[in-house]
RNA sequence: GCGGACGUGGUGGAACCGGUAGACACACAGGACUUAAAAUCCUGAGGCCGCAAGGCCGUGCGGGUUCGAGUCCCGCCGUCCGCACCA
């Protein structure tokens, strides 16, 4: 029968329609079945899907389809992280309303995603910018405010003095506003913030239970939370040197044991003491200003040298009232961490020693190694300006001498906790965190309005539940910078809900991380009239497998963990669901070669479609099609607009089909690593698709001889059956473990075996048909359209998407004869093919008789023989 | 600087608990079919020596543990990622 090539575009369109019409992927809460919630990070509707999306959603779809076939009730939803700055930029630059821009983008990206053939329940689609979503967010936020989880906090914002607008960090480039170019100022502003720091300890402890999260992500979150134990110590300030309102200076230290090595104190430029001293000292004021200015970019910090300014203030050492220590303002002390003040112990801290040497401050060694010559070495190094921060023994430390640093720590803490300074203990133990509270106020239009009203009489008044949602005014203007809500003529003017006097709405909107911190909860009951539905959350949560990029390792995932706890406090979520994500998988990027015009600097990048290749493999060269001039093939990098190394998923789907793109991104590279997109790889994937189709087409024409399984199988037929069932077992295991590249390799092997199988022999037609059916079923999660087409061609009238996962015949997974490697002194010398159940004694005897073994032993006495059943024999001579 | 991951053929990678290293794919070479090409099919291939049989070497480098190490331990080297003056 004449074989037609598999027509991917036609087939894919057809099967997508069938799935839609039969509502195959519609999900209902059904507590009689085990559930599986598979979730990929929802996209930002930027306009077009990219290869990263293709990879992300393919990975999730394979798992979702597999679990469905395994009998799970699968929740696999999709939505849109639809608020954000880009929509407002589009409005500003192109005069399109943010809503129009966003909803248009959603429509086109949804069409693209549908072309991928994902097993998504589109009835559950949500867009965070839609009032039907954010009304619930506003309800919860009000509940959280009522529970004291949110508070008003004065914090710094980037202020553009020309555009009169607040800038996001990404809009500040080299300390200047991205549009105006004006030097950005830091301004204090009252903002709403979540008291996430109250949960620092709990969020840290919770990490230990997340054993299905990558170690890497847990470590990153742990560092971000940054717990450290130390001592708060209040130092009396010499009244002759300090302003009246500053009688003392409180510092935080993790090393109170090194207190006798103190040679200076340092405070942050924004510390109250620095500020009051600067009032009377213009030079100090200038220094503080300089420090503030360089605080903006990480690159500056990296190269900045440690600078200080002696305030003239002297602090009195808490363990020796006769000892006075100078107080500096220093550019490396952070106001946001600890108390914004430190004491410097140069001998034990590299940063402090640099500082001390620069300003001629004493360097007193206080911890040194116990034994020589290490001690002498350490002392020498300290003398040369290299701090010693190891463990050892205390010296030069009065009553601490001879103690270990650990004991000295305890001794200092015990003593200072007892001592009093103006009636209160000098020191207190304190656990400190790097984690800061989560400020959620954004001075933007395209975000969820914070539903409160500011009243001159009543203060801050929550918008009554009956008035929710507070929606965005559609007639806002975007032609000038600044917050459109703030300058809208009428929107913010309302009557106070309490006293009915004129009042104003909050014009700040929420950080979009709030939207994404609970969308996966909303998916469990997207049409509920309340934010959540207890029955649905109880059944569906936690998310069984979450898949997304590593770039969200900290903020999104930490905020989501926090938000689940906050929702627990307000009763919107079961407290047992404090960890809402059971397993996390972080995928690698899709990367591609870069191309640029040869010999031109700065580089002029070229799209892959603008390039013509000559030669093949390692020696291929590129020319620019339009000009015929040579192009340089550059490094392999993440696909990006700036480097133009983009491949449009639409082009691939149009030319090869979605299955081909899916198969490619699953092949070769393990999903957690980067995958290199190559044209050769895509062609290879396409070849495989055609090959499968040919095999299925051939097999479909073999007449079926009854339903009965033959009683006799030729050796070849048996071998094929074993390959099929072993592949079934292996592919199942590898999908469960998300080792899709290994599963793909197994499917190639089965296909190769099937293609090579003879068509005659006892039971062969049965074996071929059986193996083909298994192959198609195993391919179904990965290439669903091709599999449906093959399934139909094989005479089925059902959908493969509705078919259960096949069961492997355990008897076929075990071989009767096995190959045993025989080693002599650990080197492989021979192979033995033996019955599986051969005794160890017989195995040993047969190994010792082998010619190659006898030769290798070379007459030496055999000391012992290691026999590992069913694996190896090692003769030691 | 701190933290983490990784290092296997020409390339992407496989190798479960320490048990035949290099599955599978890409690229390459040779062949078949064809007027020709495409498509398809077959064959080959870690390195070195050898006509071959076969031998030796081989998982970044150097040690160690073990009958046996890509896998475990110690020390280096390199690459990538994250955080970054955190007291």
PDB file of N, CA and C in Angstrom, chain A residues 396-483:
ATOM      1  N   UNK A 396      44.778  38.090  74.249  1.00  0.00           N
ATOM      2  CA  UNK A 396      44.622  39.547  74.419  1.00  0.00           C
ATOM      3  C   UNK A 396      43.196  39.922  74.845  1.00  0.00           C
ATOM      4  N   UNK A 397      42.515  39.036  75.551  1.00  0.00           N
ATOM      5  CA  UNK A 397      41.092  39.268  75.818  1.00  0.00           C
ATOM      6  C   UNK A 397      40.734  39.134  77.299  1.00  0.00           C
ATOM      7  N   UNK A 398      41.665  39.552  78.176  1.00  0.00           N
ATOM      8  CA  UNK A 398      41.377  39.604  79.607  1.00  0.00           C
ATOM      9  C   UNK A 398      40.788  38.292  80.112  1.00  0.00           C
ATOM     10  N   UNK A 399      39.549  38.378  80.635  1.00  0.00           N
ATOM     11  CA  UNK A 399      38.974  37.192  81.281  1.00  0.00           C
ATOM     12  C   UNK A 399      38.597  36.088  80.294  1.00  0.00           C
ATOM     13  N   UNK A 400      38.696  36.399  79.002  1.00  0.00           N
ATOM     14  CA  UNK A 400      38.357  35.381  78.003  1.00  0.00           C
ATOM     15  C   UNK A 400      39.571  34.562  77.574  1.00  0.00           C
ATOM     16  N   UNK A 401      40.760  35.017  77.913  1.00  0.00           N
ATOM     17  CA  UNK A 401      41.977  34.357  77.428  1.00  0.00           C
ATOM     18  C   UNK A 401      41.951  32.863  77.708  1.00  0.00           C
ATOM     19  N   UNK A 402      42.325  32.092  76.682  1.00  0.00           N
ATOM     20  CA  UNK A 402      42.402  30.647  76.838  1.00  0.00           C
ATOM     21  C   UNK A 402      41.113  29.930  76.486  1.00  0.00           C
ATOM     22  N   UNK A 403      40.021  30.678  76.391  1.00  0.00           N
ATOM     23  CA  UNK A 403      38.753  30.022  76.031  1.00  0.00           C
ATOM     24  C   UNK A 403      38.676  29.801  74.519  1.00  0.00           C
ATOM     25  N   UNK A 404      37.805  28.887  74.120  1.00  0.00           N
ATOM     26  CA  UNK A 404      37.474  28.798  72.699  1.00  0.00           C
ATOM     27  C   UNK A 404      36.549  29.970  72.371  1.00  0.00           C
ATOM     28  N   UNK A 405      36.482  30.392  71.113  1.00  0.00           N
ATOM     29  CA  UNK A 405      35.571  31.486  70.761  1.00  0.00           C
ATOM     30  C   UNK A 405      34.130  31.192  71.176  1.00  0.00           C
ATOM     31  N   UNK A 406      33.747  29.928  71.074  1.00  0.00           N
ATOM     32  CA  UNK A 406      32.383  29.559  71.419  1.00  0.00           C
ATOM     33  C   UNK A 406      32.096  29.827  72.914  1.00  0.00           C
ATOM     34  N   UNK A 407      33.057  29.429  73.773  1.00  0.00           N
ATOM     35  CA  UNK A 407      32.872  29.654  75.209  1.00  0.00           C
ATOM     36  C   UNK A 407      32.950  31.145  75.526  1.00  0.00           C
ATOM     37  N   UNK A 408      33.844  31.836  74.829  1.00  0.00           N
ATOM     38  CA  UNK A 408      33.991  33.274  75.048  1.00  0.00           C
ATOM     39  C   UNK A 408      32.690  34.004  74.701  1.00  0.00           C
ATOM     40  N   UNK A 409      32.075  33.549  73.588  1.00  0.00           N
ATOM     41  CA  UNK A 409      30.782  34.110  73.174  1.00  0.00           C
ATOM     42  C   UNK A 409      29.796  34.005  74.332  1.00  0.00           C
ATOM     43  N   UNK A 410      29.692  32.797  74.901  1.00  0.00           N
ATOM     44  CA  UNK A 410      28.739  32.564  75.988  1.00  0.00           C
ATOM     45  C   UNK A 410      29.089  33.413  77.209  1.00  0.00           C
ATOM     46  N   UNK A 411      30.385  33.520  77.499  1.00  0.00           N
ATOM     47  CA  UNK A 411      30.822  34.272  78.684  1.00  0.00           C
ATOM     48  C   UNK A 411      30.476  35.759  78.542  1.00  0.00           C
ATOM     49  N   UNK A 412      30.739  36.309  77.347  1.00  0.00           N
ATOM     50  CA  UNK A 412      30.437  37.721  77.114  1.00  0.00           C
ATOM     51  C   UNK A 412      28.927  37.953  77.197  1.00  0.00           C
ATOM     52  N   UNK A 413      28.186  37.053  76.542  1.00  0.00           N
ATOM     53  CA  UNK A 413      26.730  37.203  76.542  1.00  0.00           C
ATOM     54  C   UNK A 413      26.198  37.176  77.975  1.00  0.00           C
ATOM     55  N   UNK A 414      26.658  36.189  78.763  1.00  0.00           N
ATOM     56  CA  UNK A 414      26.176  36.046  80.138  1.00  0.00           C
ATOM     57  C   UNK A 414      26.476  37.316  80.953  1.00  0.00           C
ATOM     58  N   UNK A 415      27.694  37.834  80.775  1.00  0.00           N
ATOM     59  CA  UNK A 415      28.098  38.991  81.574  1.00  0.00           C
ATOM     60  C   UNK A 415      27.317  40.240  81.179  1.00  0.00           C
ATOM     61  N   UNK A 416      27.187  40.486  79.865  1.00  0.00           N
ATOM     62  CA  UNK A 416      26.531  41.726  79.430  1.00  0.00           C
ATOM     63  C   UNK A 416      25.007  41.674  79.598  1.00  0.00           C
ATOM     64  N   UNK A 417      24.456  40.487  79.614  1.00  0.00           N
ATOM     65  CA  UNK A 417      23.018  40.371  79.876  1.00  0.00           C
ATOM     66  C   UNK A 417      22.700  40.783  81.317  1.00  0.00           C
ATOM     67  N   UNK A 418      23.696  40.575  82.212  1.00  0.00           N
ATOM     68  CA  UNK A 418      23.528  40.924  83.623  1.00  0.00           C
ATOM     69  C   UNK A 418      23.745  42.415  83.861  1.00  0.00           C
ATOM     70  N   UNK A 419      24.738  42.968  83.152  1.00  0.00           N
ATOM     71  CA  UNK A 419      25.086  44.367  83.392  1.00  0.00           C
ATOM     72  C   UNK A 419      23.985  45.296  82.917  1.00  0.00           C
ATOM     73  N   UNK A 420      23.900  46.459  83.593  1.00  0.00           N
ATOM     74  CA  UNK A 420      22.832  47.392  83.264  1.00  0.00           C
ATOM     75  C   UNK A 420      23.414  48.703  82.745  1.00  0.00           C
ATOM     76  N   UNK A 421      22.722  49.280  81.789  1.00  0.00           N
ATOM     77  CA  UNK A 421      23.041  50.629  81.320  1.00  0.00           C
ATOM     78  C   UNK A 421      21.724  51.404  81.364  1.00  0.00           C
ATOM     79  N   UNK A 422      21.708  52.473  82.094  1.00  0.00           N
ATOM     80  CA  UNK A 422      20.490  53.235  82.401  1.00  0.00           C
ATOM     81  C   UNK A 422      19.275  52.320  82.630  1.00  0.00           C
ATOM     82  N   UNK A 423      19.478  51.368  83.510  1.00  0.00           N
ATOM     83  CA  UNK A 423      18.374  50.553  83.990  1.00  0.00           C
ATOM     84  C   UNK A 423      18.038  49.326  83.152  1.00  0.00           C
ATOM     85  N   UNK A 424      18.610  49.216  81.948  1.00  0.00           N
ATOM     86  CA  UNK A 424      18.269  48.068  81.094  1.00  0.00           C
ATOM     87  C   UNK A 424      19.542  47.257  80.819  1.00  0.00           C
ATOM     88  N   UNK A 425      19.405  45.966  80.520  1.00  0.00           N
ATOM     89  CA  UNK A 425      20.597  45.149  80.255  1.00  0.00           C
ATOM     90  C   UNK A 425      21.410  45.714  79.089  1.00  0.00           C
ATOM     91  N   UNK A 426      22.717  45.571  79.206  1.00  0.00           N
ATOM     92  CA  UNK A 426      23.604  46.073  78.154  1.00  0.00           C
ATOM     93  C   UNK A 426      23.431  45.274  76.860  1.00  0.00           C
ATOM     94  N   UNK A 427      23.196  43.973  77.020  1.00  0.00           N
ATOM     95  CA  UNK A 427      23.114  43.151  75.816  1.00  0.00           C
ATOM     96  C   UNK A 427      21.944  42.179  75.888  1.00  0.00           C
ATOM     97  N   UNK A 428      21.472  41.778  74.715  1.00  0.00           N
ATOM     98  CA  UNK A 428      20.404  40.793  74.634  1.00  0.00           C
ATOM     99  C   UNK A 428      20.686  39.895  73.444  1.00  0.00           C
ATOM    100  N   UNK A 429      20.385  38.612  73.598  1.00  0.00           N
ATOM    101  CA  UNK A 429      20.542  37.691  72.469  1.00  0.00           C
ATOM    102  C   UNK A 429      19.477  38.003  71.429  1.00  0.00           C
ATOM    103  N   UNK A 430      19.858  37.900  70.179  1.00  0.00           N
ATOM    104  CA  UNK A 430      18.914  38.265  69.116  1.00  0.00           C
ATOM    105  C   UNK A 430      19.170  37.384  67.907  1.00  0.00           C
ATOM    106  N   UNK A 431      18.080  36.925  67.308  1.00  0.00           N
ATOM    107  CA  UNK A 431      18.196  36.235  66.032  1.00  0.00           C
ATOM    108  C   UNK A 431      17.864  37.244  64.949  1.00  0.00           C
ATOM    109  N   UNK A 432      18.750  37.382  63.996  1.00  0.00           N
ATOM    110  CA  UNK A 432      18.572  38.375  62.948  1.00  0.00           C
ATOM    111  C   UNK A 432      18.341  37.697  61.604  1.00  0.00           C
ATOM    112  N   UNK A 433      17.589  38.347  60.741  1.00  0.00           N
ATOM    113  CA  UNK A 433      17.337  37.816  59.404  1.00  0.00           C
ATOM    114  C   UNK A 433      17.678  38.857  58.352  1.00  0.00           C
ATOM    115  N   UNK A 434      18.156  38.365  57.208  1.00  0.00           N
ATOM    116  CA  UNK A 434      18.363  39.279  56.077  1.00  0.00           C
ATOM    117  C   UNK A 434      17.029  39.622  55.422  1.00  0.00           C
ATOM    118  N   UNK A 435      16.114  38.674  55.504  1.00  0.00           N
ATOM    119  CA  UNK A 435      14.794  38.865  54.905  1.00  0.00           C
ATOM    120  C   UNK A 435      14.171  40.183  55.371  1.00  0.00           C
ATOM    121  N   UNK A 436      13.616  40.933  54.429  1.00  0.00           N
ATOM    122  CA  UNK A 436      12.946  42.180  54.781  1.00  0.00           C
ATOM    123  C   UNK A 436      11.460  42.037  54.483  1.00  0.00           C
ATOM    124  N   UNK A 437      10.685  42.914  55.036  1.00  0.00           N
ATOM    125  CA  UNK A 437       9.252  42.870  54.772  1.00  0.00           C
ATOM    126  C   UNK A 437       8.976  43.149  53.294  1.00  0.00           C
ATOM    127  N   UNK A 438       7.866  42.632  52.849  1.00  0.00           N
ATOM    128  CA  UNK A 438       7.526  42.645  51.420  1.00  0.00           C
ATOM    129  C   UNK A 438       6.641  43.863  51.122  1.00  0.00           C
ATOM    130  N   UNK A 439       7.264  44.888  50.582  1.00  0.00           N
ATOM    131  CA  UNK A 439       6.519  46.084  50.208  1.00  0.00           C
ATOM    132  C   UNK A 439       5.726  45.829  48.940  1.00  0.00           C
ATOM    133  N   UNK A 440       4.443  46.103  48.968  1.00  0.00           N
ATOM    134  CA  UNK A 440       3.610  45.754  47.806  1.00  0.00           C
ATOM    135  C   UNK A 440       3.028  46.964  47.089  1.00  0.00           C
ATOM    136  N   UNK A 441       3.280  48.188  47.580  1.00  0.00           N
ATOM    137  CA  UNK A 441       2.711  49.361  46.914  1.00  0.00           C
ATOM    138  C   UNK A 441       3.493  49.688  45.642  1.00  0.00           C
ATOM    139  N   UNK A 442       2.760  49.905  44.571  1.00  0.00           N
ATOM    140  CA  UNK A 442       3.390  50.323  43.319  1.00  0.00           C
ATOM    141  C   UNK A 442       2.619  51.533  42.802  1.00  0.00           C
ATOM    142  N   UNK A 443       3.346  52.529  42.356  1.00  0.00           N
ATOM    143  CA  UNK A 443       2.682  53.748  41.893  1.00  0.00           C
ATOM    144  C   UNK A 443       2.390  53.609  40.402  1.00  0.00           C
ATOM    145  N   UNK A 444       1.461  52.704  40.094  1.00  0.00           N
ATOM    146  CA  UNK A 444       1.196  52.313  38.716  1.00  0.00           C
ATOM    147  C   UNK A 444      -0.297  52.192  38.483  1.00  0.00           C
ATOM    148  N   UNK A 445      -0.663  52.220  37.212  1.00  0.00           N
ATOM    149  CA  UNK A 445      -2.055  52.014  36.836  1.00  0.00           C
ATOM    150  C   UNK A 445      -2.382  50.522  36.696  1.00  0.00           C
ATOM    151  N   UNK A 446      -1.530  49.800  35.955  1.00  0.00           N
ATOM    152  CA  UNK A 446      -1.905  48.449  35.532  1.00  0.00           C
ATOM    153  C   UNK A 446      -1.555  47.418  36.603  1.00  0.00           C
ATOM    154  N   UNK A 447      -2.330  47.471  37.695  1.00  0.00           N
ATOM    155  CA  UNK A 447      -2.151  46.541  38.796  1.00  0.00           C
ATOM    156  C   UNK A 447      -3.453  46.483  39.582  1.00  0.00           C
ATOM    157  N   UNK A 448      -3.482  45.602  40.554  1.00  0.00           N
ATOM    158  CA  UNK A 448      -4.697  45.445  41.358  1.00  0.00           C
ATOM    159  C   UNK A 448      -4.810  46.587  42.366  1.00  0.00           C
ATOM    160  N   UNK A 449      -5.893  47.379  42.305  1.00  0.00           N
ATOM    161  CA  UNK A 449      -6.021  48.493  43.255  1.00  0.00           C
ATOM    162  C   UNK A 449      -6.056  48.002  44.699  1.00  0.00           C
ATOM    163  N   UNK A 450      -5.391  48.746  45.558  1.00  0.00           N
ATOM    164  CA  UNK A 450      -5.423  48.429  46.989  1.00  0.00           C
ATOM    165  C   UNK A 450      -6.697  49.039  47.543  1.00  0.00           C
ATOM    166  N   UNK A 451      -7.588  48.217  48.052  1.00  0.00           N
ATOM    167  CA  UNK A 451      -8.965  48.679  48.302  1.00  0.00           C
ATOM    168  C   UNK A 451      -9.142  49.409  49.644  1.00  0.00           C
ATOM    169  N   UNK A 452      -8.489  50.552  49.771  1.00  0.00           N
ATOM    170  CA  UNK A 452      -8.706  51.360  50.972  1.00  0.00           C
ATOM    171  C   UNK A 452      -8.930  52.822  50.566  1.00  0.00           C
ATOM    172  N   UNK A 453      -9.528  53.555  51.513  1.00  0.00           N
ATOM    173  CA  UNK A 453      -9.814  54.976  51.305  1.00  0.00           C
ATOM    174  C   UNK A 453      -9.126  55.745  52.429  1.00  0.00           C
ATOM    175  N   UNK A 454      -8.536  56.879  52.063  1.00  0.00           N
ATOM    176  CA  UNK A 454      -7.908  57.729  53.071  1.00  0.00           C
ATOM    177  C   UNK A 454      -8.866  58.872  53.413  1.00  0.00           C
ATOM    178  N   UNK A 455      -9.257  58.922  54.681  1.00  0.00           N
ATOM    179  CA  UNK A 455     -10.228  59.930  55.125  1.00  0.00           C
ATOM    180  C   UNK A 455      -9.556  60.856  56.132  1.00  0.00           C
ATOM    181  N   UNK A 456      -9.769  62.136  55.962  1.00  0.00           N
ATOM    182  CA  UNK A 456      -9.172  63.119  56.869  1.00  0.00           C
ATOM    183  C   UNK A 456      -9.632  62.944  58.303  1.00  0.00           C
ATOM    184  N   UNK A 457     -10.814  62.412  58.471  1.00  0.00           N
ATOM    185  CA  UNK A 457     -11.380  62.235  59.807  1.00  0.00           C
ATOM    186  C   UNK A 457     -11.135  60.829  60.351  1.00  0.00           C
ATOM    187  N   UNK A 458     -11.434  59.812  59.523  1.00  0.00           N
ATOM    188  CA  UNK A 458     -11.403  58.435  60.015  1.00  0.00           C
ATOM    189  C   UNK A 458     -10.068  57.742  59.783  1.00  0.00           C
ATOM    190  N   UNK A 459      -9.181  58.389  59.014  1.00  0.00           N
ATOM    191  CA  UNK A 459      -7.905  57.733  58.717  1.00  0.00           C
ATOM    192  C   UNK A 459      -8.057  56.755  57.567  1.00  0.00           C
ATOM    193  N   UNK A 460      -7.391  55.604  57.680  1.00  0.00           N
ATOM    194  CA  UNK A 460      -7.464  54.607  56.612  1.00  0.00           C
ATOM    195  C   UNK A 460      -8.682  53.727  56.829  1.00  0.00           C
ATOM    196  N   UNK A 461      -9.570  53.708  55.807  1.00  0.00           N
ATOM    197  CA  UNK A 461     -10.815  52.958  55.926  1.00  0.00           C
ATOM    198  C   UNK A 461     -10.854  51.913  54.805  1.00  0.00           C
ATOM    199  N   UNK A 462     -11.073  50.641  55.155  1.00  0.00           N
ATOM    200  CA  UNK A 462     -11.189  49.630  54.103  1.00  0.00           C
ATOM    201  C   UNK A 462     -12.463  49.838  53.287  1.00  0.00           C
ATOM    202  N   UNK A 463     -12.384  49.541  52.005  1.00  0.00           N
ATOM    203  CA  UNK A 463     -13.576  49.617  51.163  1.00  0.00           C
ATOM    204  C   UNK A 463     -14.508  48.487  51.596  1.00  0.00           C
ATOM    205  N   UNK A 464     -15.786  48.772  51.850  1.00  0.00           N
ATOM    206  CA  UNK A 464     -16.710  47.713  52.297  1.00  0.00           C
ATOM    207  C   UNK A 464     -16.825  46.601  51.262  1.00  0.00           C
ATOM    208  N   UNK A 465     -17.014  45.386  51.752  1.00  0.00           N
ATOM    209  CA  UNK A 465     -17.058  44.218  50.868  1.00  0.00           C
ATOM    210  C   UNK A 465     -18.073  44.397  49.748  1.00  0.00           C
ATOM    211  N   UNK A 466     -19.192  45.064  50.071  1.00  0.00           N
ATOM    212  CA  UNK A 466     -20.239  45.217  49.058  1.00  0.00           C
ATOM    213  C   UNK A 466     -19.811  46.142  47.916  1.00  0.00           C
ATOM    214  N   UNK A 467     -18.778  46.949  48.151  1.00  0.00           N
ATOM    215  CA  UNK A 467     -18.306  47.863  47.098  1.00  0.00           C
ATOM    216  C   UNK A 467     -17.172  47.276  46.269  1.00  0.00           C
ATOM    217  N   UNK A 468     -16.779  46.063  46.585  1.00  0.00           N
ATOM    218  CA  UNK A 468     -15.700  45.439  45.820  1.00  0.00           C
ATOM    219  C   UNK A 468     -16.269  44.829  44.545  1.00  0.00           C
ATOM    220  N   UNK A 469     -15.502  44.717  43.483  1.00  0.00           N
ATOM    221  CA  UNK A 469     -14.112  45.155  43.403  1.00  0.00           C
ATOM    222  C   UNK A 469     -13.962  46.655  43.202  1.00  0.00           C
ATOM    223  N   UNK A 470     -12.857  47.184  43.668  1.00  0.00           N
ATOM    224  CA  UNK A 470     -12.435  48.513  43.247  1.00  0.00           C
ATOM    225  C   UNK A 470     -11.763  48.311  41.898  1.00  0.00           C
ATOM    226  N   UNK A 471     -12.432  48.779  40.841  1.00  0.00           N
ATOM    227  CA  UNK A 471     -11.891  48.532  39.497  1.00  0.00           C
ATOM    228  C   UNK A 471     -11.099  49.729  39.007  1.00  0.00           C
ATOM    229  N   UNK A 472     -10.293  49.479  38.002  1.00  0.00           N
ATOM    230  CA  UNK A 472      -9.493  50.545  37.404  1.00  0.00           C
ATOM    231  C   UNK A 472     -10.374  51.366  36.475  1.00  0.00           C
ATOM    232  N   UNK A 473     -10.226  52.685  36.463  1.00  0.00           N
ATOM    233  CA  UNK A 473     -10.991  53.498  35.526  1.00  0.00           C
ATOM    234  C   UNK A 473     -10.493  53.257  34.107  1.00  0.00           C
ATOM    235  N   UNK A 474     -11.424  53.043  33.180  1.00  0.00           N
ATOM    236  CA  UNK A 474     -10.996  52.736  31.804  1.00  0.00           C
ATOM    237  C   UNK A 474     -10.484  53.967  31.074  1.00  0.00           C
ATOM    238  N   UNK A 475     -10.949  55.146  31.509  1.00  0.00           N
ATOM    239  CA  UNK A 475     -10.598  56.360  30.760  1.00  0.00           C
ATOM    240  C   UNK A 475      -9.358  57.059  31.305  1.00  0.00           C
ATOM    241  N   UNK A 476      -8.431  56.299  31.818  1.00  0.00           N
ATOM    242  CA  UNK A 476      -7.182  56.900  32.292  1.00  0.00           C
ATOM    243  C   UNK A 476      -6.344  57.357  31.099  1.00  0.00           C
ATOM    244  N   UNK A 477      -5.442  58.278  31.360  1.00  0.00           N
ATOM    245  CA  UNK A 477      -4.559  58.756  30.289  1.00  0.00           C
ATOM    246  C   UNK A 477      -3.140  58.289  30.527  1.00  0.00           C
ATOM    247  N   UNK A 478      -2.454  57.996  29.417  1.00  0.00           N
ATOM    248  CA  UNK A 478      -1.118  57.420  29.530  1.00  0.00           C
ATOM    249  C   UNK A 478      -0.077  58.212  28.753  1.00  0.00           C
ATOM    250  N   UNK A 479      -0.440  59.426  28.364  1.00  0.00           N
ATOM    251  CA  UNK A 479       0.458  60.186  27.485  1.00  0.00           C
ATOM    252  C   UNK A 479       1.613  60.846  28.216  1.00  0.00           C
ATOM    253  N   UNK A 480       1.520  60.927  29.535  1.00  0.00           N
ATOM    254  CA  UNK A 480       2.632  61.506  30.291  1.00  0.00           C
ATOM    255  C   UNK A 480       3.038  60.521  31.394  1.00  0.00           C
ATOM    256  N   UNK A 481       4.288  60.637  31.846  1.00  0.00           N
ATOM    257  CA  UNK A 481       4.708  59.742  32.930  1.00  0.00           C
ATOM    258  C   UNK A 481       3.949  60.042  34.227  1.00  0.00           C
ATOM    259  N   UNK A 482       4.140  59.177  35.196  1.00  0.00           N
ATOM    260  CA  UNK A 482       3.447  59.361  36.468  1.00  0.00           C
ATOM    261  C   UNK A 482       2.309  58.370  36.607  1.00  0.00           C
ATOM    262  N   UNK A 483       1.651  58.376  37.737  1.00  0.00           N
ATOM    263  CA  UNK A 483       0.589  57.405  37.999  1.00  0.00           C
ATOM    264  C   UNK A 483      -0.756  57.923  37.490  1.00  0.00           C
TER     265      UNK A 483
END
